[in-house]
Amino acid sequence: MTVLAVRALSKAFGGVQAVRQVSFTIAAGELLALIGPNGAGKTTCFNLVNGQLPPDAGEVEFLGESLLGLAPRKIWRRGVGRTFQITATFASMTVRENVQMALLSHHRRLASVFSLARRQHVDEADALLARVHMRDQADRPCAVLAYGDLKRVELAVALAHQPRLLLMDEPTAGMAPAERSDLMQLAADLARGSGIAVLFTEHDMDVVFRHADRIAVLSGGELIANGSPQEVRADAAVREVYLGSYA
Amino acid sequence: MMTRRRALLGVASLAVAFSAAPLAQAQTIKVGEMNSYKLFPAFLEPYKKGWELALEEINKAGGINGRKLEVVSREDGGNPGDAVRTAEELLSRENVSVLMGTFASHIGLAVSNLANQRKVVFVAAEPLTDKIVWENGNRYTFRIRPSTYMQVAMLVPDAAKLKKQRWAIVYPNYEYGQSATASFKKLLSKAQPDAQFVGEQAPALNKIDAGAVVQALIDAKPDAIFSSLFGADLQKFVREGNLRGLFKDRPVFNLLAGEPEYLDPLKDETPDGWYVTGYPWNEIKTPAHQKFLAAYQAKWKDYPRLGSVVGYSTLYTVANMLKRAGGTDTEKMIAAMKGMEMDTPIGPIVWRPIDNQSTMGAYVGRLAKKQGKGVMVNWRYADGALFLPTFEEVRALRKE
Amino acid sequence: MTYSSVLIQFLNGLAGASTLFLVAAGLSLIFGVTRIINFAHGSLYMLGMYVAVWAAEPLGFWWSVPIAALAVAVFGAGVEIALLRRIYGAPELLQLLATFALVLIVKDFTLWQWGPEDMLGPRAPGFSGAVEIAGRPFPEYELFLIGFGPLVLGALWLLLTRTRWGTLVRAATQDREMAGALGVNQKWLFTGVFALGALLAGLGGALQIPREPATLLIDLSVVSDAFVVVVVGGLGSIGGAFVAALLIAEIKAFCIGLGFSQLTLVVEFIVMAVVLVLRPWGLLGRVPAPARGAGGAEPPLEAPSPAAIGALLALCGALALVPALSAGYTLVLLTDVLVFALFAVSLHFIMGPAGLHSFGHAAYFGLGAYGAGLLLVRGGLPMELSLLLGPLAGGLGAVLFGWFCVRLSGVYLAMLTLAFAQIAWSVVFQWDAFTGGSNGLIGIWPAPWLSSKTAYYYVTLALSAGGVALLWRALYSPFGYALRAGRDSPLRADAIGIDVRGLQWAAFSLAGLFAGVAGALYAFSKGSISPESLSVPRSVDGLVMVLLGGIQTLTGPLWGAALFTWLQDAVARGIDYWRAVIGGVVLLLVLAFPQGLTGFLRRRSAA
């Protein structure tokens, strides 16, 4: 089942065509990595999908409905979770409270002024934290966490809304190599277990080729390959782009 | 039994404590004085020296029926809220018997309003607002200085005599300037029905953009100008007006500009021939003023400003009232003030029973330069009694 | 207006613009590099004026100008080294508080040194007369100023683009951390920039002495003008400051020329509000790079321990017992403390948890006060109803203004709140027939059964304590948490479906409502109400209370309000230079406890 369908997406900045006619789809439970050399248009493409940038042309369809023109928080309501390249958490709250915030939003209880926030959805939050192995750190303030742990908190936060699609921007950026695979394995397990589609960008090719179900390769704003890791590894155009740029 | 006796003892000792307090204070009478010393120092430092001189004289002469007079002086914070708190402090902590002071109209009104609520006598020193004795007057509030209306009325006869048709007006944009302007228009129109008012400029207090204001007045092509500017605004206005030729062949009437507080800073730029109200301290030769002048200069090694006269006379008002009332009973003090006659350095005054306004006047004259300094010439004393509204008008205003 | 008067008014505007530009350029430079909002910039200008008038007597005007400018620059460098350097790491609002303390100290120093009377300087030799322009005499000195402003602009431009030092300044303006990483000696760069800004302010002041007397009131009026210019032009943009100075000075000149002189009270704030609503970063400003790591995150909000709740309840109980012990002035003072405590807590509600820094919170205090007063005096409602309904005026004002304000952030938000407060103030000030104009309204006393000090004290205690409790309680609710979430990370909040602006708007309105309650209580405790209740100094008082107590704690504003009110009351009575004393105390507190009083106490107890 197709969760996300991107069709003929284009975006230009001034005279520079950053993204040109890019199309791809992601199915439920599938992990799609969006890769490409620097300046290939990954970040632009990613921001077009998550609503941070408006495209010049094209369509972003989520479960059959267009996401174009929606504010990020509306996109989230539809069932799209996100993690950021530089983690974004609420520094003045504990780990559990971060997840509780997402749950409160999920249950549409943010405007409540009479209940005590701390007592809401505690078990649900702890269950989510357990899934990302952060249960034992639930009471620590986010401000003091290790970076890898923050990434996992973000994952729990993103899962709170039971999303159908997860957008992860450079999920392992800033982490030690050993940690990277662990985190991505965790994300992959969670996604596959719950049938969540995942779109992620990533620099670390080890991570990409080990965890992605499919890889979409961008170069010069265009999609030059889209297939399984094996297919992409064998793709002549991809080899040229990468070897060319690394040679 | 035991507890009851102890309670009784407690009550008794409390009663002693309370009754002891007035006994201890019987020696002195406390007057609560408050003003915006930090906000208007140019006027209020001389004012303070004025009442300090009066205090010294009064106590040297035996005080109030043998009791010493004490002034508890406070900075009022320069805004009505803090001023009211200051007044409360004077009343409830210092146990003063009467309040005096204040400068700006809104603070004077706020304290007068409190005096009415707390039922204490308040002698307003400097506020010029007409409202404090008329529209918002109350039986506890007395005011010594001639009000805005009165001072305007003192200038209007001269203005009407000139038979100038086109008048431009400039005033600081707050109650004093607004009511000076309204009174001037009303009184001049009455005296000279064909007068026209062709331009009005209301710069914010202390923020006049003098160049633009002077130019706008020139553009209005007036025959004469009425101004109620003072302080820094006046200095800027005079300098720009001189430079840009606004005052050439145009008579100017300016309220208060003859008061040393505002005149002295003008120095050699003092515009010639302006009609002003003020205080020509070095030329007044009445015995009362000579005596005051000598005493003031002896004590302070400085010449008096108008503020000095106001401070001096206000405290003497309080002292005379206390003497006449024979004590500090508020009702007796009010009764004593009604129609009370007394001398001040600038002439005898009467406290009008109908509106609690004194008949203190002001000096009206023209400005001139002498040895690089501004002075008042051709001046005369305008007795306040002649420029007060009639009893009918007052009754209508006070809604009595 | 005739052609020639249009021309003359245009020239008047140009001359005014030059002066405005000099002050604003310095302020903008300082902010650009150090990120300090220098409240004391007007004080530097004032010092420039006084030094120039003072030096002009023996040395003549033209010598006095550079001397004054240099003296102020040296003073500025001293301030930077002795004070600001120690607090660059502190939260920006605390830095603001420190510069505000400087304002108080400089003012009293000036009073002590030069006395209370206005000092008019000499005319400028060589430029003392007038020349004929379009058939009118026009002061030569104004022509000199018209030329001087662009000259300074040019010199600054050369300095910033053609010298190494200028390049460093520009680099630091764009990205302070980056410049630091590039090995720029930040210490001396900052000192240099502050001295240059001070020099410009001193120069502006000195050049003004032929046009207006040096007075003690000029500092705040100049700094508020300069803020407006800098914000309208875009923070950190020198060119923007020039354009904005021109725009505002011309608009003012033509307001006067066209006979709308009353508008000069507020026209610059209207311009600022319009510009900020349409162009949130000023005319030539750029979207600021978010400052990284400034201040440090506050700790999670812990549930109040039973002991803490007990202590607060005991405090309420103790306060309730006070009338039994003393019925006099203590009650009056405590009533004020309670009113300001509620005011400060309501301000803290948006400044702390919601991260909305308001410089104009007094607007809602004043609107509440006027709401109550007008309902009583003009509406003829009973006092009890007026007290309860009046605060709605504060709430409604906050609903209206808040809608615009929450669209901005940081300094721009603060300046927009200030602009709205000034606009509200000017309406109240000018609308004589309804609000009583500058005099305000009197006769606003409690109903007879509440008129004793004790009875009214209990009313105040009940409403203030209730208000504070409600606001605090709201912070523990999902609503309060969502506010903090929006402050901590707007990006993340948005990404989990939190409507940050909507919540901030609601918080702003709620804070306005409770500020209105404080205002209404205040009105009835004083019996009168005047425009000062919504003026800038009242807003600043609120800021000082919140910051003194410490913005990172809930109870901070309470202690801040109590300390500030008590200090003002006790010090003003006993000491002549009380402003300087308050300023000194604030400076000491800022230097000793950069996180505020309660922040310090808490760290002590945690250690």
mmCIF file of C-alpha atoms in Angstrom, chain C residues 50-65 67 121-123 209:
data_model
loop_
_atom_site.group_PDB
_atom_site.id
_atom_site.type_symbol
_atom_site.label_atom_id
_atom_site.label_comp_id
_atom_site.label_asym_id
_atom_site.label_seq_id
_atom_site.Cartn_x
_atom_site.Cartn_y
_atom_site.Cartn_z
ATOM 1 C CA TYR C 50 26.240 68.129 29.725
ATOM 2 C CA VAL C 51 29.962 67.696 29.122
ATOM 3 C CA ALA C 52 29.702 69.810 25.985
ATOM 4 C CA VAL C 53 27.820 72.650 27.691
ATOM 5 C CA TRP C 54 30.261 72.500 30.552
ATOM 6 C CA ALA C 55 33.347 72.509 28.308
ATOM 7 C CA ALA C 56 31.962 75.111 25.928
ATOM 8 C CA GLU C 57 32.129 77.790 28.591
ATOM 9 C CA PRO C 58 35.953 77.936 28.811
ATOM 10 C CA LEU C 59 36.897 76.330 25.480
ATOM 11 C CA GLY C 60 34.246 77.362 23.017
ATOM 12 C CA PHE C 61 31.664 75.243 21.264
ATOM 13 C CA TRP C 62 33.789 73.650 18.558
ATOM 14 C CA TRP C 63 36.303 72.310 21.032
ATOM 15 C CA SER C 64 33.640 71.124 23.373
ATOM 16 C CA VAL C 65 32.104 68.812 20.775
ATOM 17 C CA ILE C 67 35.942 66.639 23.912
ATOM 18 C CA GLY C 121 24.674 75.791 25.491
ATOM 19 C CA PRO C 122 26.053 78.525 23.285
ATOM 20 C CA ARG C 123 25.244 78.849 19.634
ATOM 21 C CA ILE C 209 23.463 71.835 22.547
#
